[in-house]
Short mmCIF file of C-alpha atoms in Angstrom, two decimals:
data_model
loop_
_atom_site.label_atom_id
_atom_site.label_comp_id
_atom_site.label_asym_id
_atom_site.label_seq_id
_atom_site.Cartn_x
_atom_site.Cartn_y
_atom_site.Cartn_z
CA MET A 253 110.85 137.67 104.03
CA ALA A 254 110.56 140.00 101.06
CA THR A 255 109.97 140.02 97.35
CA LEU A 256 112.35 141.45 94.80
CA PRO A 257 112.35 145.26 94.90
CA VAL A 258 110.23 147.01 92.30
CA GLU A 259 113.18 148.70 90.64
CA VAL A 260 114.60 145.38 89.42
CA LYS A 261 111.28 144.11 88.09
CA THR A 262 111.69 142.52 84.69
CA THR A 263 109.22 141.77 81.94
CA LEU A 264 108.53 138.30 80.67
CA SER A 265 111.21 137.24 78.24
CA GLU A 266 110.76 134.69 75.50
CA SER A 267 112.99 132.23 77.35
CA SER A 268 111.12 132.56 80.65
CA ASP A 269 107.92 131.61 78.86
CA ILE A 270 109.68 128.60 77.35
CA VAL A 271 110.83 127.23 80.73
CA PHE A 272 107.25 126.11 81.32
CA GLU A 273 107.18 124.22 78.02
CA THR A 274 109.21 121.24 76.84
CA GLY A 275 112.76 122.32 76.03
CA LYS A 276 114.58 122.01 72.73
CA TYR A 277 116.58 118.90 73.62
CA GLU A 278 115.37 115.40 72.82
CA VAL A 279 116.01 113.22 75.86
CA CYS A 280 116.36 109.54 76.69
CA THR A 281 115.73 107.60 79.89
CA THR A 282 118.03 104.89 81.18
CA THR A 283 117.87 102.54 84.15
CA VAL A 284 121.30 101.59 85.46
CA ARG A 285 121.41 98.57 87.75
CA THR A 286 124.03 97.84 90.37
CA SER A 287 125.33 95.01 88.17
CA HIS A 288 126.43 97.53 85.51
CA SER A 289 130.17 97.84 84.94
CA SER A 290 130.08 101.44 86.18
CA LYS A 291 129.25 100.01 89.65
CA PRO A 292 126.57 102.44 90.86
CA PRO A 293 125.83 102.10 94.60
CA THR A 294 122.11 101.68 93.88
CA ARG A 295 119.77 101.42 90.91
CA LEU A 296 119.60 104.73 89.05
CA PHE A 297 117.04 106.31 86.76
CA ILE A 298 118.81 108.74 84.43
CA VAL A 299 117.26 111.25 82.05
CA ALA A 300 119.70 112.97 79.69
CA PRO A 301 119.77 114.94 76.43
CA LEU A 302 120.72 113.06 73.28
CA THR A 303 122.38 116.05 71.63
CA GLU A 304 126.16 116.20 71.73
CA GLY A 305 127.39 118.56 74.42
CA THR A 306 128.35 119.07 78.05
CA TYR A 307 125.53 119.47 80.57
CA ASP A 308 125.01 120.37 84.20
CA VAL A 309 123.78 117.64 86.55
CA LEU A 310 120.79 117.47 88.90
CA LEU A 311 120.66 114.75 91.57
CA PHE A 312 117.01 114.02 92.45
CA CYS A 313 115.77 112.20 95.59
CA HIS A 314 112.35 110.52 95.43
CA GLY A 315 109.71 110.64 98.16
CA PHE A 316 108.65 108.15 100.84
CA MET A 317 107.21 104.90 99.41
CA LEU A 318 107.49 106.35 95.91
CA ALA A 319 109.60 105.14 92.98
CA ASN A 320 112.19 107.25 91.21
CA THR A 321 110.54 106.38 87.88
CA TRP A 322 107.18 107.87 88.97
CA TYR A 323 108.61 111.34 88.25
CA THR A 324 109.42 110.54 84.62
CA ASN A 325 107.45 113.39 83.01
CA LEU A 326 108.75 115.99 85.46
CA LEU A 327 112.35 114.86 85.05
CA ARG A 328 112.02 114.71 81.26
CA HIS A 329 110.78 118.31 81.30
CA ILE A 330 113.85 119.43 83.25
CA ALA A 331 116.29 117.41 81.14
CA SER A 332 114.79 118.76 77.90
CA HIS A 333 116.16 122.17 78.83
CA GLY A 334 119.72 120.86 78.83
CA TYR A 335 120.34 119.03 82.11
CA ILE A 336 121.31 115.51 83.08
CA VAL A 337 119.03 114.24 85.87
CA VAL A 338 120.11 111.32 88.07
CA ALA A 339 117.46 109.83 90.37
CA PRO A 340 118.67 107.09 92.76
CA LYS A 341 116.39 104.34 94.03
CA PHE A 342 116.71 104.30 97.81
CA TYR A 343 114.79 101.14 98.69
CA GLY A 344 112.39 98.48 97.48
CA CYS A 345 109.25 97.48 99.36
CA ILE A 346 110.76 98.12 102.80
CA PRO A 347 111.79 101.73 103.52
CA ILE A 348 115.21 102.43 104.99
CA SER A 349 116.01 105.16 107.50
CA ILE A 350 116.62 108.72 106.35
CA PRO A 351 120.29 108.64 107.47
CA ALA A 352 120.68 105.55 105.26
CA GLU A 353 119.08 107.46 102.37
CA VAL A 354 121.47 110.36 102.92
CA LYS A 355 124.43 107.99 102.95
CA LYS A 356 123.27 106.33 99.73
CA ALA A 357 122.71 109.72 98.07
CA ALA A 358 126.24 110.71 99.09
CA GLN A 359 127.61 107.51 97.53
CA VAL A 360 125.80 108.33 94.29
CA THR A 361 127.22 111.86 94.39
CA LYS A 362 130.75 110.46 94.62
CA TRP A 363 129.99 108.00 91.80
CA LEU A 364 128.90 110.71 89.36
CA SER A 365 132.32 111.89 88.18
CA THR A 366 133.62 108.43 87.28
CA GLY A 367 130.50 106.33 86.75
CA LEU A 368 128.05 108.65 85.01
CA PRO A 369 130.22 109.20 81.87
CA LEU A 370 130.05 105.42 81.27
CA VAL A 371 126.25 105.35 80.98
CA LEU A 372 125.51 108.58 79.09
CA PRO A 373 124.60 108.72 75.39
CA ASP A 374 127.45 109.02 72.90
CA LYS A 375 129.17 112.43 72.94
CA VAL A 376 127.11 113.59 75.91
CA ASN A 377 129.28 114.76 78.81
CA LEU A 378 128.67 116.10 82.30
CA ASP A 379 130.02 119.16 84.06
CA ILE A 380 130.48 117.87 87.62
CA SER A 381 131.48 121.36 88.75
CA ASN A 382 127.87 122.43 88.06
CA LEU A 383 125.97 120.06 90.32
CA ALA A 384 122.53 120.71 91.82
CA LEU A 385 120.46 118.75 94.32
CA SER A 386 116.71 118.29 94.60
CA GLY A 387 114.11 116.06 96.23
CA HIS A 388 110.39 115.63 96.77
CA SER A 389 108.60 114.96 100.08
CA ARG A 390 110.90 112.92 102.34
CA GLY A 391 113.39 113.04 99.50
CA GLY A 392 113.37 116.81 99.98
CA LYS A 393 114.53 116.31 103.55
CA THR A 394 117.14 113.84 102.31
CA ALA A 395 118.43 116.47 99.88
CA PHE A 396 118.61 119.13 102.58
CA ALA A 397 120.34 116.72 104.97
CA LEU A 398 122.92 115.83 102.33
CA ALA A 399 123.61 119.49 101.54
CA LEU A 400 123.96 120.15 105.27
CA GLY A 401 126.56 117.41 105.54
CA GLU A 402 124.50 115.21 107.86
CA LEU A 403 126.72 112.17 107.32
CA ASP A 404 128.67 112.14 110.57
CA LYS A 405 126.62 111.13 113.60
CA LYS A 406 129.15 112.82 115.87
CA SER A 407 128.49 116.17 114.20
CA HIS A 408 125.38 116.63 116.36
CA LYS A 409 127.58 116.67 119.44
CA LYS A 410 129.75 119.47 118.15
CA LYS A 411 129.02 123.13 117.74
CA LYS A 412 128.08 123.78 114.12
CA PRO A 413 129.95 126.48 112.20
CA LEU A 414 128.03 129.46 110.86
CA VAL A 415 128.03 128.11 107.31
CA ARG A 416 128.80 124.50 106.59
CA ASP A 417 129.50 122.66 103.34
CA ASN A 418 130.50 119.00 103.25
CA PRO A 419 134.17 118.86 102.16
CA ASN A 420 133.86 115.17 101.28
CA LEU A 421 131.39 115.80 98.44
CA PRO A 422 131.38 117.93 95.28
CA LYS A 423 130.01 121.37 96.03
CA PHE A 424 126.30 121.70 95.31
CA LYS A 425 125.54 124.98 93.56
CA ALA A 426 121.77 124.85 94.02
CA LEU A 427 119.27 123.05 96.26
CA ILE A 428 115.58 122.66 95.38
CA GLY A 429 113.02 121.19 97.76
CA ILE A 430 109.75 120.11 96.12
CA ASP A 431 107.18 120.02 98.92
CA PRO A 432 109.81 118.77 101.40
CA VAL A 433 108.61 117.03 104.56
CA GLY A 434 110.61 116.69 107.78
CA GLY A 435 108.35 114.25 109.63
CA SER A 436 104.75 113.55 110.59
CA ALA A 437 104.66 116.38 113.16
CA PRO A 438 107.07 118.78 114.90
CA SER A 439 107.15 116.32 117.82
CA CYS A 440 107.73 113.35 115.50
CA ARG A 441 110.74 114.05 113.32
CA PRO A 442 112.92 111.06 112.48
CA PRO A 443 116.67 111.70 112.46
CA PRO A 444 118.45 113.66 111.26
CA ARG A 445 116.31 116.40 112.84
CA ILE A 446 117.46 119.18 110.57
CA LEU A 447 114.54 121.51 111.34
CA GLU A 448 115.45 123.66 114.35
CA TYR A 449 112.61 126.25 114.22
CA ILE A 450 115.09 129.12 114.10
CA PRO A 451 114.79 131.48 111.12
CA ARG A 452 117.64 131.27 108.59
CA CYS A 453 119.52 128.66 110.66
CA PHE A 454 120.50 126.14 107.98
CA ASN A 455 124.30 125.94 108.07
CA MET A 456 125.10 125.95 104.38
CA SER A 457 125.87 128.45 101.67
CA VAL A 458 123.85 126.78 98.88
CA PRO A 459 121.17 128.88 97.13
CA ILE A 460 117.79 127.32 97.92
CA ALA A 461 114.40 127.14 96.23
CA VAL A 462 111.39 125.65 98.00
CA ILE A 463 108.25 124.72 96.06
CA GLY A 464 105.26 124.03 98.30
CA THR A 465 101.72 122.81 97.67
CA GLY A 466 98.56 124.44 98.94
CA TYR A 467 96.79 121.16 99.74
CA GLY A 468 99.72 119.20 101.15
CA ASN A 469 98.84 120.17 104.74
CA GLN A 470 95.21 119.06 104.39
CA SER A 471 93.82 115.66 105.35
CA LEU A 472 91.56 113.60 103.10
CA CYS A 473 88.79 111.72 104.91
CA ILE A 474 90.60 109.59 107.51
CA CYS A 475 94.01 109.97 105.82
CA PRO A 476 96.36 112.43 107.54
CA PRO A 477 98.08 115.15 105.50
CA PHE A 478 101.18 114.10 103.62
CA ALA A 479 102.93 117.43 104.34
CA PRO A 480 101.72 118.54 107.81
CA ASP A 481 102.14 122.08 109.12
CA GLY A 482 105.29 122.59 111.15
CA VAL A 483 107.37 120.12 109.14
CA ASN A 484 106.57 121.13 105.57
CA HIS A 485 107.69 123.61 102.90
CA SER A 486 107.02 126.73 105.00
CA GLU A 487 109.46 125.73 107.73
CA PHE A 488 112.12 124.59 105.27
CA PHE A 489 112.00 128.00 103.60
CA ASN A 490 111.90 129.84 106.94
CA GLU A 491 115.15 128.17 107.99
CA SER A 492 116.93 128.71 104.64
CA LYS A 493 119.61 131.37 104.39
CA PRO A 494 119.50 133.85 101.49
CA PRO A 495 119.51 133.59 98.60
CA ALA A 496 116.29 131.62 98.91
CA CYS A 497 113.11 131.46 96.83
CA TYR A 498 109.65 130.24 97.80
CA PHE A 499 106.82 129.27 95.46
CA LEU A 500 103.43 127.98 96.64
CA THR A 501 101.39 126.04 94.08
CA LYS A 502 98.17 127.19 95.68
CA ASP A 503 95.61 124.83 94.15
CA TYR A 504 97.56 121.56 94.03
CA GLY A 505 98.40 118.65 96.31
CA HIS A 506 101.50 116.88 97.56
CA CYS A 507 101.62 114.23 94.81
CA ASP A 508 100.30 116.21 91.85
CA MET A 509 103.70 116.54 90.18
CA LEU A 510 103.99 112.76 89.78
CA ASP A 511 103.10 110.97 86.54
CA ASP A 512 99.37 110.89 85.83
CA GLY A 513 98.61 107.26 86.67
CA ILE A 514 100.38 107.41 90.03
CA ALA A 515 99.05 110.88 90.87
CA ASN A 516 95.49 109.75 90.16
CA CYS A 517 95.87 106.66 92.36
CA LEU A 518 97.33 108.67 95.23
CA SER A 519 94.47 111.19 94.99
CA PHE A 520 92.36 108.65 96.91
CA ILE A 521 94.55 109.04 100.02
CA SER A 522 96.09 112.50 99.56
CA LYS A 523 94.17 115.66 98.69
CA SER A 524 94.75 116.53 95.06
CA GLY A 525 94.07 119.61 92.98
CA LYS A 526 91.34 119.56 90.36
CA GLY A 527 93.51 121.25 87.75
CA SER A 528 95.67 119.62 85.10
CA LYS A 529 98.54 117.56 86.49
CA ASP A 530 100.45 118.32 83.32
CA LEU A 531 100.28 122.05 84.08
CA MET A 532 101.48 121.32 87.61
CA ARG A 533 104.48 119.41 86.27
CA LYS A 534 105.24 122.16 83.75
CA SER A 535 105.11 124.77 86.50
CA VAL A 536 107.32 122.84 88.91
CA GLY A 537 109.70 121.91 86.10
CA GLY A 538 109.81 125.49 84.83
CA ILE A 539 110.65 126.84 88.28
CA VAL A 540 113.42 124.26 88.64
CA VAL A 541 114.85 125.19 85.22
CA ALA A 542 114.71 128.93 85.98
CA PHE A 543 116.48 128.38 89.31
CA LEU A 544 119.16 126.18 87.73
CA ARG A 545 119.74 128.73 84.98
CA THR A 546 120.31 131.36 87.64
CA TYR A 547 122.67 129.53 89.96
CA LEU A 548 124.37 127.10 87.57
CA GLY A 549 124.30 129.19 84.41
CA GLY A 550 124.44 132.75 85.76
CA ASP A 551 121.34 133.85 83.83
CA GLN A 552 118.73 135.24 86.24
CA LYS A 553 116.22 136.80 83.86
CA ASP A 554 113.80 133.84 83.87
CA LEU A 555 113.75 133.60 87.67
CA ASP A 556 113.32 137.36 88.00
CA ALA A 557 110.42 137.30 85.54
CA ILE A 558 108.61 134.56 87.48
CA VAL A 559 109.21 136.19 90.87
CA ASN A 560 108.01 139.58 89.71
CA ASP A 561 105.06 138.30 87.68
CA PRO A 562 103.93 134.86 88.95
CA SER A 563 101.01 134.92 86.50
CA VAL A 564 103.44 133.84 83.76
CA ALA A 565 103.24 130.31 85.22
CA PRO A 566 100.54 127.95 83.92
CA ILE A 567 99.08 127.63 87.43
CA ILE A 568 98.56 129.99 90.38
CA LEU A 569 101.71 130.64 92.38
CA ASP A 570 100.77 132.52 95.55
CA PRO A 571 102.79 133.60 97.39
CA VAL A 572 106.13 133.90 95.65
CA ILE A 573 108.98 135.19 97.82
CA TYR A 574 112.66 135.85 97.10
CA VAL A 575 115.10 136.80 99.86
#
C-alpha cells in the first residue's frame, strides 16, 4: 500500500473544495413502486438532477435492516453534483439472503437502460455507459459481490480467471464501498464469501474506493460492533486490485452518514462520533463525487487533491491511501 508519489502532488482546486459542498444542480427524489408501468423489479428510491442534460448513474445498495430512504441527504449531495442515483429496496421487515440481494441488484441493473428513462424528470437522460456501483455496510458487500459476478452458484466450483467482469451486466466503471461489512466475524461470513484474505485477490478490473469508519469496529455497551475487524473496510481494501483508494473517517461511526434522525437513534446501539453528522455526509459524499469524476468523467484533480492533502475534507481522514 502506498500514497501518491510526491511529484504528482496537486494543490487544492476550487472544484475539489466544492465537492464537499452541495453541488450546483437542484435535485428531486422519486419513489418508484413495482406497480409502475416501467416495471422495476423492486421499489426504487431515485435522486436525480432537474436540469436538462445527460447524467452518469450510480446504483446504491443500502445496509442491513436499513431503508434506502435513510440515506436521502447523502444521496442528494451526490446527485447535486450531476449524477442520477438509484437505490433499490431489498426487503421489508424480514431480511433476505445476500445472494438474493445480489440477484435483485442485478435485475435493477438490467432495468436501468429501459426503465429508468420512463421515471426521470423531463429532458433528463442517463448515460448507461457510465455506470457506477456503491453500497453501505452489508450493501457494500452486495455491491462487491455484484461487481465480482457472484450470480452463478456454480462459479465457486470453477477456477476463477485472473480478472473477471460479469458479461451479463453493463460494465461498472467504478465501485465504492462505504464501510462495507462481510459478516459478523471471519469465521461467520454468510455466502457469497467474497473475502479470501489474500491481498489484491478480487477478480475484477473495476477501480475501487473504500471509505471506512474509525468507530465501526468498536462495541457499545453490550452491543457488538457493526463493522468487526477481519470483515470490514480494511480487508475489502486489502483485497482490492489497483487502482484502489482508501479513506478512513477516523472519528465517526458505522451509521453516521445516515440522515440525522436515524443516525441519532442508531447511536444508542452503535458507537457514533461526536462531530457533526452533516460534515460526515459531506465528506463521504465529496469523496464519492471526486472518485466518480475521476473514473467516469476522466478528471482526477479533485481526487488527487484529497489524497495528497486530506485536510481539505471537513472531517479528519486518516489514513488516506491510493494504490
